[in-house]
mmCIF file of C-alpha atoms and ligand atoms in Angstrom:
data_model
loop_
_atom_site.group_PDB
_atom_site.id
_atom_site.type_symbol
_atom_site.label_atom_id
_atom_site.label_comp_id
_atom_site.label_asym_id
_atom_site.label_seq_id
_atom_site.Cartn_x
_atom_site.Cartn_y
_atom_site.Cartn_z
ATOM 1 C CA UNK A 28 -0.967 -23.537 34.265
ATOM 2 C CA UNK A 29 -3.510 -24.938 31.799
ATOM 3 C CA UNK A 30 -3.571 -23.253 28.397
ATOM 4 C CA UNK A 31 -6.172 -23.966 25.703
ATOM 5 C CA UNK A 32 -5.267 -26.113 22.700
ATOM 6 C CA UNK A 33 -3.943 -24.061 19.789
ATOM 7 C CA UNK A 34 -6.348 -23.651 16.871
ATOM 8 C CA UNK A 35 -4.888 -23.153 13.400
ATOM 9 C CA UNK A 36 -6.672 -21.311 10.573
ATOM 10 C CA UNK A 37 -8.026 -24.502 9.032
ATOM 11 C CA UNK A 38 -9.484 -25.717 12.319
ATOM 12 C CA UNK A 39 -10.996 -22.278 13.028
ATOM 13 C CA UNK A 40 -12.655 -22.250 9.615
ATOM 14 C CA UNK A 41 -13.950 -25.761 10.215
ATOM 15 C CA UNK A 42 -15.586 -24.698 13.510
ATOM 16 C CA UNK A 43 -16.982 -21.548 11.907
ATOM 17 C CA UNK A 44 -18.629 -23.586 9.148
ATOM 18 C CA UNK A 45 -19.947 -26.193 11.537
ATOM 19 C CA UNK A 46 -21.492 -23.609 13.885
ATOM 20 C CA UNK A 47 -22.976 -21.695 10.987
ATOM 21 C CA UNK A 48 -24.466 -24.798 9.403
ATOM 22 C CA UNK A 49 -25.689 -26.445 12.572
ATOM 23 C CA UNK A 50 -27.016 -23.532 14.638
ATOM 24 C CA UNK A 51 -26.738 -20.570 12.302
ATOM 25 C CA UNK A 52 -24.449 -18.540 14.544
ATOM 26 C CA UNK A 53 -21.435 -16.685 13.198
ATOM 27 C CA UNK A 54 -18.119 -16.406 14.991
ATOM 28 C CA UNK A 55 -16.156 -13.632 13.254
ATOM 29 C CA UNK A 56 -12.323 -13.741 13.146
ATOM 30 C CA UNK A 57 -12.009 -11.242 15.995
ATOM 31 C CA UNK A 58 -13.896 -13.635 18.282
ATOM 32 C CA UNK A 59 -11.572 -16.559 17.627
ATOM 33 C CA UNK A 60 -10.038 -16.455 21.110
ATOM 34 C CA UNK A 61 -13.559 -16.436 22.586
ATOM 35 C CA UNK A 62 -14.321 -19.608 20.598
ATOM 36 C CA UNK A 63 -11.070 -21.226 21.755
ATOM 37 C CA UNK A 64 -11.729 -20.401 25.418
ATOM 38 C CA UNK A 65 -15.371 -21.541 25.258
ATOM 39 C CA UNK A 66 -14.430 -24.829 23.581
ATOM 40 C CA UNK A 67 -11.593 -25.343 26.024
ATOM 41 C CA UNK A 68 -13.928 -24.851 28.968
ATOM 42 C CA UNK A 69 -16.500 -27.270 27.631
ATOM 43 C CA UNK A 70 -13.891 -29.841 26.535
ATOM 44 C CA UNK A 71 -12.328 -29.837 30.029
ATOM 45 C CA UNK A 72 -15.774 -30.377 31.536
ATOM 46 C CA UNK A 73 -16.386 -33.470 29.393
ATOM 47 C CA UNK A 74 -12.763 -34.697 29.421
ATOM 48 C CA UNK A 75 -11.924 -34.280 25.720
ATOM 49 C CA UNK A 76 -8.250 -33.759 24.852
ATOM 50 C CA UNK A 77 -8.446 -32.783 21.191
ATOM 51 C CA UNK A 78 -10.839 -30.915 18.888
ATOM 52 C CA UNK A 79 -11.274 -34.117 16.887
ATOM 53 C CA UNK A 80 -12.362 -36.030 19.977
ATOM 54 C CA UNK A 81 -14.856 -33.296 20.898
ATOM 55 C CA UNK A 82 -16.243 -33.162 17.354
ATOM 56 C CA UNK A 83 -16.849 -36.912 17.523
ATOM 57 C CA UNK A 84 -18.746 -36.386 20.766
ATOM 58 C CA UNK A 85 -20.885 -33.726 19.072
ATOM 59 C CA UNK A 86 -21.718 -36.180 16.304
ATOM 60 C CA UNK A 87 -22.623 -38.982 18.703
ATOM 61 C CA UNK A 88 -26.410 -39.327 18.155
ATOM 62 C CA UNK A 89 -28.607 -38.261 21.078
ATOM 63 C CA UNK A 90 -25.543 -37.535 23.297
ATOM 64 C CA UNK A 91 -24.278 -35.260 20.565
ATOM 65 C CA UNK A 92 -27.587 -33.395 20.388
ATOM 66 C CA UNK A 93 -27.466 -32.693 24.130
ATOM 67 C CA UNK A 94 -23.827 -31.656 23.884
ATOM 68 C CA UNK A 95 -24.680 -29.202 21.092
ATOM 69 C CA UNK A 96 -27.144 -27.505 23.400
ATOM 70 C CA UNK A 97 -24.581 -27.208 26.181
ATOM 71 C CA UNK A 98 -21.989 -25.857 23.771
ATOM 72 C CA UNK A 99 -24.418 -23.268 22.399
ATOM 73 C CA UNK A 100 -24.949 -22.154 25.969
ATOM 74 C CA UNK A 101 -21.211 -21.478 26.278
ATOM 75 C CA UNK A 102 -21.092 -19.654 22.945
ATOM 76 C CA UNK A 103 -23.987 -17.296 23.458
ATOM 77 C CA UNK A 104 -24.175 -14.514 25.997
ATOM 78 C CA UNK A 105 -27.282 -14.407 28.139
ATOM 79 C CA UNK A 106 -26.677 -10.944 29.520
ATOM 80 C CA UNK A 107 -30.029 -9.267 30.179
ATOM 81 C CA UNK A 108 -32.042 -7.471 32.879
ATOM 82 C CA UNK A 109 -35.527 -6.163 33.639
ATOM 83 C CA UNK A 110 -36.441 -2.914 31.865
ATOM 84 C CA UNK A 111 -33.152 -3.089 29.975
ATOM 85 C CA UNK A 112 -34.524 -0.854 27.237
ATOM 86 C CA UNK A 113 -36.959 1.463 28.959
ATOM 87 C CA UNK A 114 -37.078 3.740 25.885
ATOM 88 C CA UNK A 115 -38.508 0.823 23.891
ATOM 89 C CA UNK A 116 -41.100 0.160 26.598
ATOM 90 C CA UNK A 117 -42.059 3.848 26.525
ATOM 91 C CA UNK A 118 -42.423 3.634 22.746
ATOM 92 C CA UNK A 119 -44.725 0.622 23.149
ATOM 93 C CA UNK A 120 -46.874 2.619 25.532
ATOM 94 C CA UNK A 121 -47.042 5.639 23.201
ATOM 95 C CA UNK A 122 -47.487 3.714 19.984
ATOM 96 C CA UNK A 123 -49.491 0.678 21.021
ATOM 97 C CA UNK A 124 -50.857 0.519 24.562
ATOM 98 C CA UNK A 125 -52.594 3.899 24.185
ATOM 99 C CA UNK A 126 -54.653 2.566 21.313
ATOM 100 C CA UNK A 127 -55.831 -0.583 23.078
ATOM 101 C CA UNK A 128 -59.598 -0.837 22.961
ATOM 102 C CA UNK A 129 -59.952 1.945 20.403
ATOM 103 C CA UNK A 130 -59.786 -0.061 17.208
ATOM 104 C CA UNK A 131 -61.103 -3.493 16.332
ATOM 105 C CA UNK A 132 -63.443 -4.220 19.273
ATOM 106 C CA UNK A 133 -64.010 -7.791 18.147
ATOM 107 C CA UNK A 134 -60.473 -8.755 19.155
ATOM 108 C CA UNK A 135 -59.455 -8.220 22.771
ATOM 109 C CA UNK A 136 -56.410 -10.469 22.941
ATOM 110 C CA UNK A 137 -52.926 -8.940 22.699
ATOM 111 C CA UNK A 138 -50.116 -11.232 21.561
ATOM 112 C CA UNK A 139 -46.491 -10.432 22.234
ATOM 113 C CA UNK A 140 -43.326 -12.318 21.231
ATOM 114 C CA UNK A 141 -39.929 -11.936 22.858
ATOM 115 C CA UNK A 142 -37.365 -13.418 20.454
ATOM 116 C CA UNK A 143 -34.145 -14.544 22.151
ATOM 117 C CA UNK A 144 -35.625 -14.137 25.604
ATOM 118 C CA UNK A 145 -32.612 -15.539 27.542
ATOM 119 C CA UNK A 146 -33.485 -15.992 31.238
ATOM 120 C CA UNK A 147 -36.847 -14.236 30.965
ATOM 121 C CA UNK A 148 -36.184 -10.658 32.029
ATOM 122 C CA UNK A 149 -37.285 -9.232 28.659
ATOM 123 C CA UNK A 150 -40.585 -11.130 28.210
ATOM 124 C CA UNK A 151 -41.473 -10.605 31.870
ATOM 125 C CA UNK A 152 -40.743 -6.868 31.498
ATOM 126 C CA UNK A 153 -43.127 -6.760 28.541
ATOM 127 C CA UNK A 154 -45.779 -8.606 30.543
ATOM 128 C CA UNK A 155 -45.330 -6.284 33.537
ATOM 129 C CA UNK A 156 -45.493 -3.140 31.383
ATOM 130 C CA UNK A 157 -48.656 -4.336 29.674
ATOM 131 C CA UNK A 158 -50.343 -5.596 32.843
ATOM 132 C CA UNK A 159 -49.529 -2.345 34.648
ATOM 133 C CA UNK A 160 -50.972 -0.291 31.787
ATOM 134 C CA UNK A 161 -54.165 -2.342 31.592
ATOM 135 C CA UNK A 162 -54.688 -2.140 35.368
ATOM 136 C CA UNK A 163 -54.063 1.598 35.509
ATOM 137 C CA UNK A 164 -56.493 2.205 32.656
ATOM 138 C CA UNK A 165 -59.115 -0.286 33.830
ATOM 139 C CA UNK A 166 -58.896 -2.207 30.578
ATOM 140 C CA UNK A 167 -59.853 -5.863 30.538
ATOM 141 C CA UNK A 168 -57.947 -7.111 27.541
ATOM 142 C CA UNK A 169 -56.254 -10.475 27.807
ATOM 143 C CA UNK A 170 -52.621 -10.724 26.779
ATOM 144 C CA UNK A 171 -50.040 -13.454 26.389
ATOM 145 C CA UNK A 172 -46.310 -13.335 25.813
ATOM 146 C CA UNK A 173 -44.493 -16.031 23.875
ATOM 147 C CA UNK A 174 -40.805 -16.175 24.746
ATOM 148 C CA UNK A 175 -38.363 -18.197 22.645
ATOM 149 C CA UNK A 176 -34.659 -18.963 22.889
ATOM 150 C CA UNK A 177 -32.162 -21.550 21.705
ATOM 151 C CA UNK A 178 -30.837 -22.140 25.243
ATOM 152 C CA UNK A 179 -32.733 -24.785 27.198
ATOM 153 C CA UNK A 180 -30.844 -23.879 30.393
ATOM 154 C CA UNK A 181 -31.879 -20.215 30.120
ATOM 155 C CA UNK A 182 -35.502 -21.174 29.560
ATOM 156 C CA UNK A 183 -35.467 -23.383 32.667
ATOM 157 C CA UNK A 184 -34.181 -20.442 34.736
ATOM 158 C CA UNK A 185 -36.781 -18.172 33.155
ATOM 159 C CA UNK A 186 -39.656 -20.461 34.093
ATOM 160 C CA UNK A 187 -38.701 -20.295 37.779
ATOM 161 C CA UNK A 188 -39.130 -16.530 37.832
ATOM 162 C CA UNK A 189 -36.592 -15.999 40.635
ATOM 163 C CA UNK A 190 -34.130 -13.138 40.143
ATOM 164 C CA UNK A 191 -31.150 -11.633 41.879
ATOM 165 C CA UNK A 192 -31.801 -8.028 42.866
ATOM 166 C CA UNK A 193 -29.066 -6.862 40.445
ATOM 167 C CA UNK A 194 -31.270 -7.918 37.540
ATOM 168 C CA UNK A 195 -34.061 -5.728 38.887
ATOM 169 C CA UNK A 196 -32.114 -2.504 39.242
ATOM 170 C CA UNK A 197 -33.831 -0.732 36.316
ATOM 171 C CA UNK A 198 -37.335 -1.736 37.347
ATOM 172 C CA UNK A 199 -39.354 1.156 38.839
ATOM 173 C CA UNK A 200 -39.845 0.549 42.577
ATOM 174 C CA UNK A 201 -43.628 0.684 42.322
ATOM 175 C CA UNK A 202 -43.511 -2.224 39.835
ATOM 176 C CA UNK A 203 -41.082 -4.183 42.004
ATOM 177 C CA UNK A 204 -43.545 -3.846 44.891
ATOM 178 C CA UNK A 205 -46.536 -4.757 42.790
ATOM 179 C CA UNK A 206 -45.116 -7.767 40.979
ATOM 180 C CA UNK A 207 -42.375 -9.307 43.158
ATOM 181 C CA UNK A 208 -42.065 -10.865 46.596
ATOM 182 C CA UNK A 209 -38.766 -11.269 48.439
ATOM 183 C CA UNK A 210 -37.525 -14.850 47.990
ATOM 184 C CA UNK A 211 -34.350 -14.757 50.118
ATOM 185 C CA UNK A 212 -31.811 -12.138 51.090
ATOM 186 C CA UNK A 213 -30.730 -11.381 47.502
ATOM 187 C CA UNK A 214 -33.538 -12.719 45.348
ATOM 188 C CA UNK A 215 -37.094 -11.853 44.423
ATOM 189 C CA UNK A 216 -39.808 -14.044 42.960
ATOM 190 C CA UNK A 217 -42.109 -12.762 40.264
ATOM 191 C CA UNK A 218 -45.843 -13.020 40.964
ATOM 192 C CA UNK A 219 -47.727 -15.945 39.501
ATOM 193 C CA UNK A 220 -50.111 -13.582 37.654
ATOM 194 C CA UNK A 221 -47.243 -12.485 35.421
ATOM 195 C CA UNK A 222 -45.495 -15.869 35.219
ATOM 196 C CA UNK A 223 -48.719 -17.432 33.972
ATOM 197 C CA UNK A 224 -48.936 -14.963 31.092
ATOM 198 C CA UNK A 225 -45.555 -15.933 29.619
ATOM 199 C CA UNK A 226 -45.012 -19.143 27.704
ATOM 200 C CA UNK A 227 -41.359 -20.165 27.212
ATOM 201 C CA UNK A 228 -40.491 -22.281 24.180
ATOM 202 C CA UNK A 229 -37.262 -23.658 22.786
ATOM 203 C CA UNK A 230 -36.683 -22.281 19.292
ATOM 204 C CA UNK A 231 -33.670 -21.692 17.100
ATOM 205 C CA UNK A 232 -34.147 -18.459 15.157
ATOM 206 C CA UNK A 233 -32.755 -20.198 12.104
ATOM 207 C CA UNK A 234 -36.061 -22.082 11.984
ATOM 208 C CA UNK A 235 -38.204 -18.970 12.366
ATOM 209 C CA UNK A 236 -39.598 -19.404 8.839
ATOM 210 C CA UNK A 237 -41.250 -22.684 9.903
ATOM 211 C CA UNK A 238 -42.399 -21.485 13.333
ATOM 212 C CA UNK A 239 -46.029 -22.359 13.944
ATOM 213 C CA UNK A 240 -46.639 -19.353 16.170
ATOM 214 C CA UNK A 241 -49.705 -17.292 15.426
ATOM 215 C CA UNK A 242 -49.784 -13.633 14.477
ATOM 216 C CA UNK A 243 -48.363 -11.143 16.942
ATOM 217 C CA UNK A 244 -49.160 -7.547 17.908
ATOM 218 C CA UNK A 245 -45.697 -6.859 19.258
ATOM 219 C CA UNK A 246 -42.420 -8.595 18.366
ATOM 220 C CA UNK A 247 -39.397 -7.678 20.431
ATOM 221 C CA UNK A 248 -36.083 -8.879 19.022
ATOM 222 C CA UNK A 249 -33.094 -7.264 20.710
ATOM 223 C CA UNK A 250 -29.484 -8.340 21.143
ATOM 224 C CA UNK A 251 -30.006 -11.575 19.220
ATOM 225 C CA UNK A 252 -29.461 -10.753 15.551
ATOM 226 C CA UNK A 253 -25.838 -9.969 16.450
ATOM 227 C CA UNK A 254 -25.179 -13.714 16.358
ATOM 228 C CA UNK A 255 -25.954 -13.907 12.661
ATOM 229 C CA UNK A 256 -24.327 -12.790 9.430
ATOM 230 C CA UNK A 257 -25.725 -9.659 7.845
ATOM 231 C CA UNK A 258 -27.703 -11.448 5.080
ATOM 232 C CA UNK A 259 -29.102 -13.926 7.566
ATOM 233 C CA UNK A 260 -30.182 -11.080 9.877
ATOM 234 C CA UNK A 261 -32.307 -9.588 7.095
ATOM 235 C CA UNK A 262 -33.825 -12.995 6.276
ATOM 236 C CA UNK A 263 -34.766 -13.505 9.928
ATOM 237 C CA UNK A 264 -36.266 -10.022 10.192
ATOM 238 C CA UNK A 265 -38.272 -10.678 6.999
ATOM 239 C CA UNK A 266 -39.660 -13.855 8.579
ATOM 240 C CA UNK A 267 -40.574 -11.956 11.745
ATOM 241 C CA UNK A 268 -42.647 -9.553 9.618
ATOM 242 C CA UNK A 269 -44.718 -12.532 8.435
ATOM 243 C CA UNK A 270 -45.702 -13.097 12.074
ATOM 244 C CA UNK A 271 -46.825 -9.520 12.626
ATOM 245 C CA UNK A 272 -50.483 -8.423 12.439
ATOM 246 C CA UNK A 273 -51.319 -5.273 10.506
ATOM 247 C CA UNK A 274 -50.811 -2.386 12.943
ATOM 248 C CA UNK A 275 -48.399 -4.510 14.988
ATOM 249 C CA UNK A 276 -44.957 -3.335 16.078
ATOM 250 C CA UNK A 277 -41.528 -4.855 15.483
ATOM 251 C CA UNK A 278 -38.798 -3.618 17.832
ATOM 252 C CA UNK A 279 -35.161 -4.367 17.013
ATOM 253 C CA UNK A 280 -31.918 -3.610 18.840
ATOM 254 C CA UNK A 281 -30.126 -0.423 17.785
ATOM 255 C CA UNK A 282 -27.443 -1.068 15.167
ATOM 256 C CA UNK A 283 -28.284 -4.755 14.748
ATOM 257 C CA UNK A 284 -29.774 -4.429 11.287
ATOM 258 C CA UNK A 285 -28.570 -1.408 9.388
ATOM 259 C CA UNK A 286 -30.430 -0.049 6.325
ATOM 260 C CA UNK A 287 -32.998 -2.813 6.353
ATOM 261 C CA UNK A 288 -36.402 -1.950 4.901
ATOM 262 C CA UNK A 289 -39.531 -3.994 4.292
ATOM 263 C CA UNK A 290 -42.394 -3.104 1.959
ATOM 264 C CA UNK A 291 -44.969 -3.954 4.609
ATOM 265 C CA UNK A 292 -43.409 -1.800 7.324
ATOM 266 C CA UNK A 293 -43.015 1.872 8.116
ATOM 267 C CA UNK A 294 -40.354 2.937 10.565
ATOM 268 C CA UNK A 295 -41.550 4.873 13.603
ATOM 269 C CA UNK A 296 -39.364 7.958 13.994
ATOM 270 C CA UNK A 297 -37.529 7.682 17.315
ATOM 271 C CA UNK A 298 -33.989 8.644 18.261
ATOM 272 C CA UNK A 299 -33.402 5.775 20.656
ATOM 273 C CA UNK A 300 -35.470 2.862 19.439
ATOM 274 C CA UNK A 301 -35.543 0.963 16.153
ATOM 275 C CA UNK A 302 -39.242 0.281 15.706
ATOM 276 C CA UNK A 303 -41.507 -0.480 12.737
ATOM 277 C CA UNK A 304 -45.267 -0.696 12.295
ATOM 278 C CA UNK A 305 -46.849 -3.179 9.931
ATOM 279 C CA UNK A 306 -49.083 -1.558 7.335
ATOM 280 C CA UNK A 307 -52.627 -2.752 6.563
ATOM 281 C CA UNK A 308 -52.475 -5.698 4.123
ATOM 282 C CA UNK A 309 -53.605 -3.623 1.141
ATOM 283 C CA UNK A 310 -50.876 -0.991 1.618
ATOM 284 C CA UNK A 311 -47.178 -0.995 0.716
ATOM 285 C CA UNK A 312 -44.450 1.315 2.016
ATOM 286 C CA UNK A 313 -43.486 4.094 -0.397
HETATM 287 C C1 LIG B 406 -27.830 -11.213 25.052
HETATM 288 S S1 LIG B 406 -29.202 -12.286 25.174
HETATM 289 C C2 LIG B 406 -30.526 -11.151 24.827
HETATM 290 C C3 LIG B 406 -31.628 -11.257 25.811
HETATM 291 C C4 LIG B 406 -32.737 -10.221 25.630
HETATM 292 N N1 LIG B 406 -33.302 -10.275 24.308
HETATM 293 C C5 LIG B 406 -32.244 -8.832 25.920
HETATM 294 O O1 LIG B 406 -32.033 -8.049 24.995
HETATM 295 O O2 LIG B 406 -32.042 -8.522 27.093
HETATM 296 C C6 LIG B 406 -29.086 -13.201 23.644
HETATM 297 C C7 LIG B 406 -29.960 -14.445 23.616
HETATM 298 O O3 LIG B 406 -30.065 -14.885 22.271
HETATM 299 C C8 LIG B 406 -30.118 -16.283 22.272
HETATM 300 N N2 LIG B 406 -29.760 -16.809 20.954
HETATM 301 C C9 LIG B 406 -28.561 -16.795 20.345
HETATM 302 N N3 LIG B 406 -28.609 -17.432 19.168
HETATM 303 C C10 LIG B 406 -29.899 -17.841 19.023
HETATM 304 C C11 LIG B 406 -30.589 -18.561 18.016
HETATM 305 N N4 LIG B 406 -29.969 -18.993 16.919
HETATM 306 N N5 LIG B 406 -31.899 -18.807 18.185
HETATM 307 C C12 LIG B 406 -32.550 -18.376 19.305
HETATM 308 N N6 LIG B 406 -31.948 -17.712 20.304
HETATM 309 C C13 LIG B 406 -30.637 -17.444 20.165
HETATM 310 C C14 LIG B 406 -29.107 -16.659 23.354
HETATM 311 O O4 LIG B 406 -29.328 -17.986 23.825
HETATM 312 C C15 LIG B 406 -29.339 -15.591 24.401
HETATM 313 O O5 LIG B 406 -30.213 -16.029 25.405
#
């Protein structure tokens, strides 16, 4: 039976440093066997027999760059589904959708960002929730969702908009009927109306400070910060705040960023959702 190559402490540390430096992700000691198995899988696929040989492949110019992407895909989990966090969607309705059209009438566009969007279920859920609200309330605002991820393969799947029914289990039936058509026995295809509202872009969160995305009304960042060290998580969240319009909402995953505060944000009290609202530019949090 095939068993993965052993990895001593020095080699583990070397991989940790390389992954941290190159893609920003952290592999803590307790996930060492996960790293070993993922590397083993990828090394078997490309026919490498030692860590040294695989590292040389990763450093091999354009081939190396492609290989990095494939490795990242093995090292990150793309687990997600439609309406995964329905409490957060409810909070968006209560704290944002309800105020659409009541404030600054000169701006009708609503901009949403799904950070670490994986195969698209999260950004499409946001688009569906918003579209459904606007239709039900006869509002004519335009909205667009920007969806970013480090995994090119996930983004390609996302763009197709075809999903196994298991991924749709949490979606209310009325929304399934309104926005999906059966594709084959087990799959559904999302309507073009919603697909056209979501723009998928490759982006490593490490580079979020340089991102040339505009200002957002809603930023959804769940189950992504877990890949980063604590200090780095706070830095990333601080950069996300720079992309938020006054009055805009930042939604994080529960427990992903503990005791983090920002002078431009107030936390929205909610038992199930970690959400913040950006203050007007002239105000600071107490
Ligand atoms: C578990 S999925 C979360 C999907 C979705 N946000 C949700 O909560 O259902 C984590 C996603 O984060 C992405 N990711 C991990 N590290 C990243 C990085 N440095 N930059 C951008 N995306 C990253 C992975 O590729 C993966 O698709």
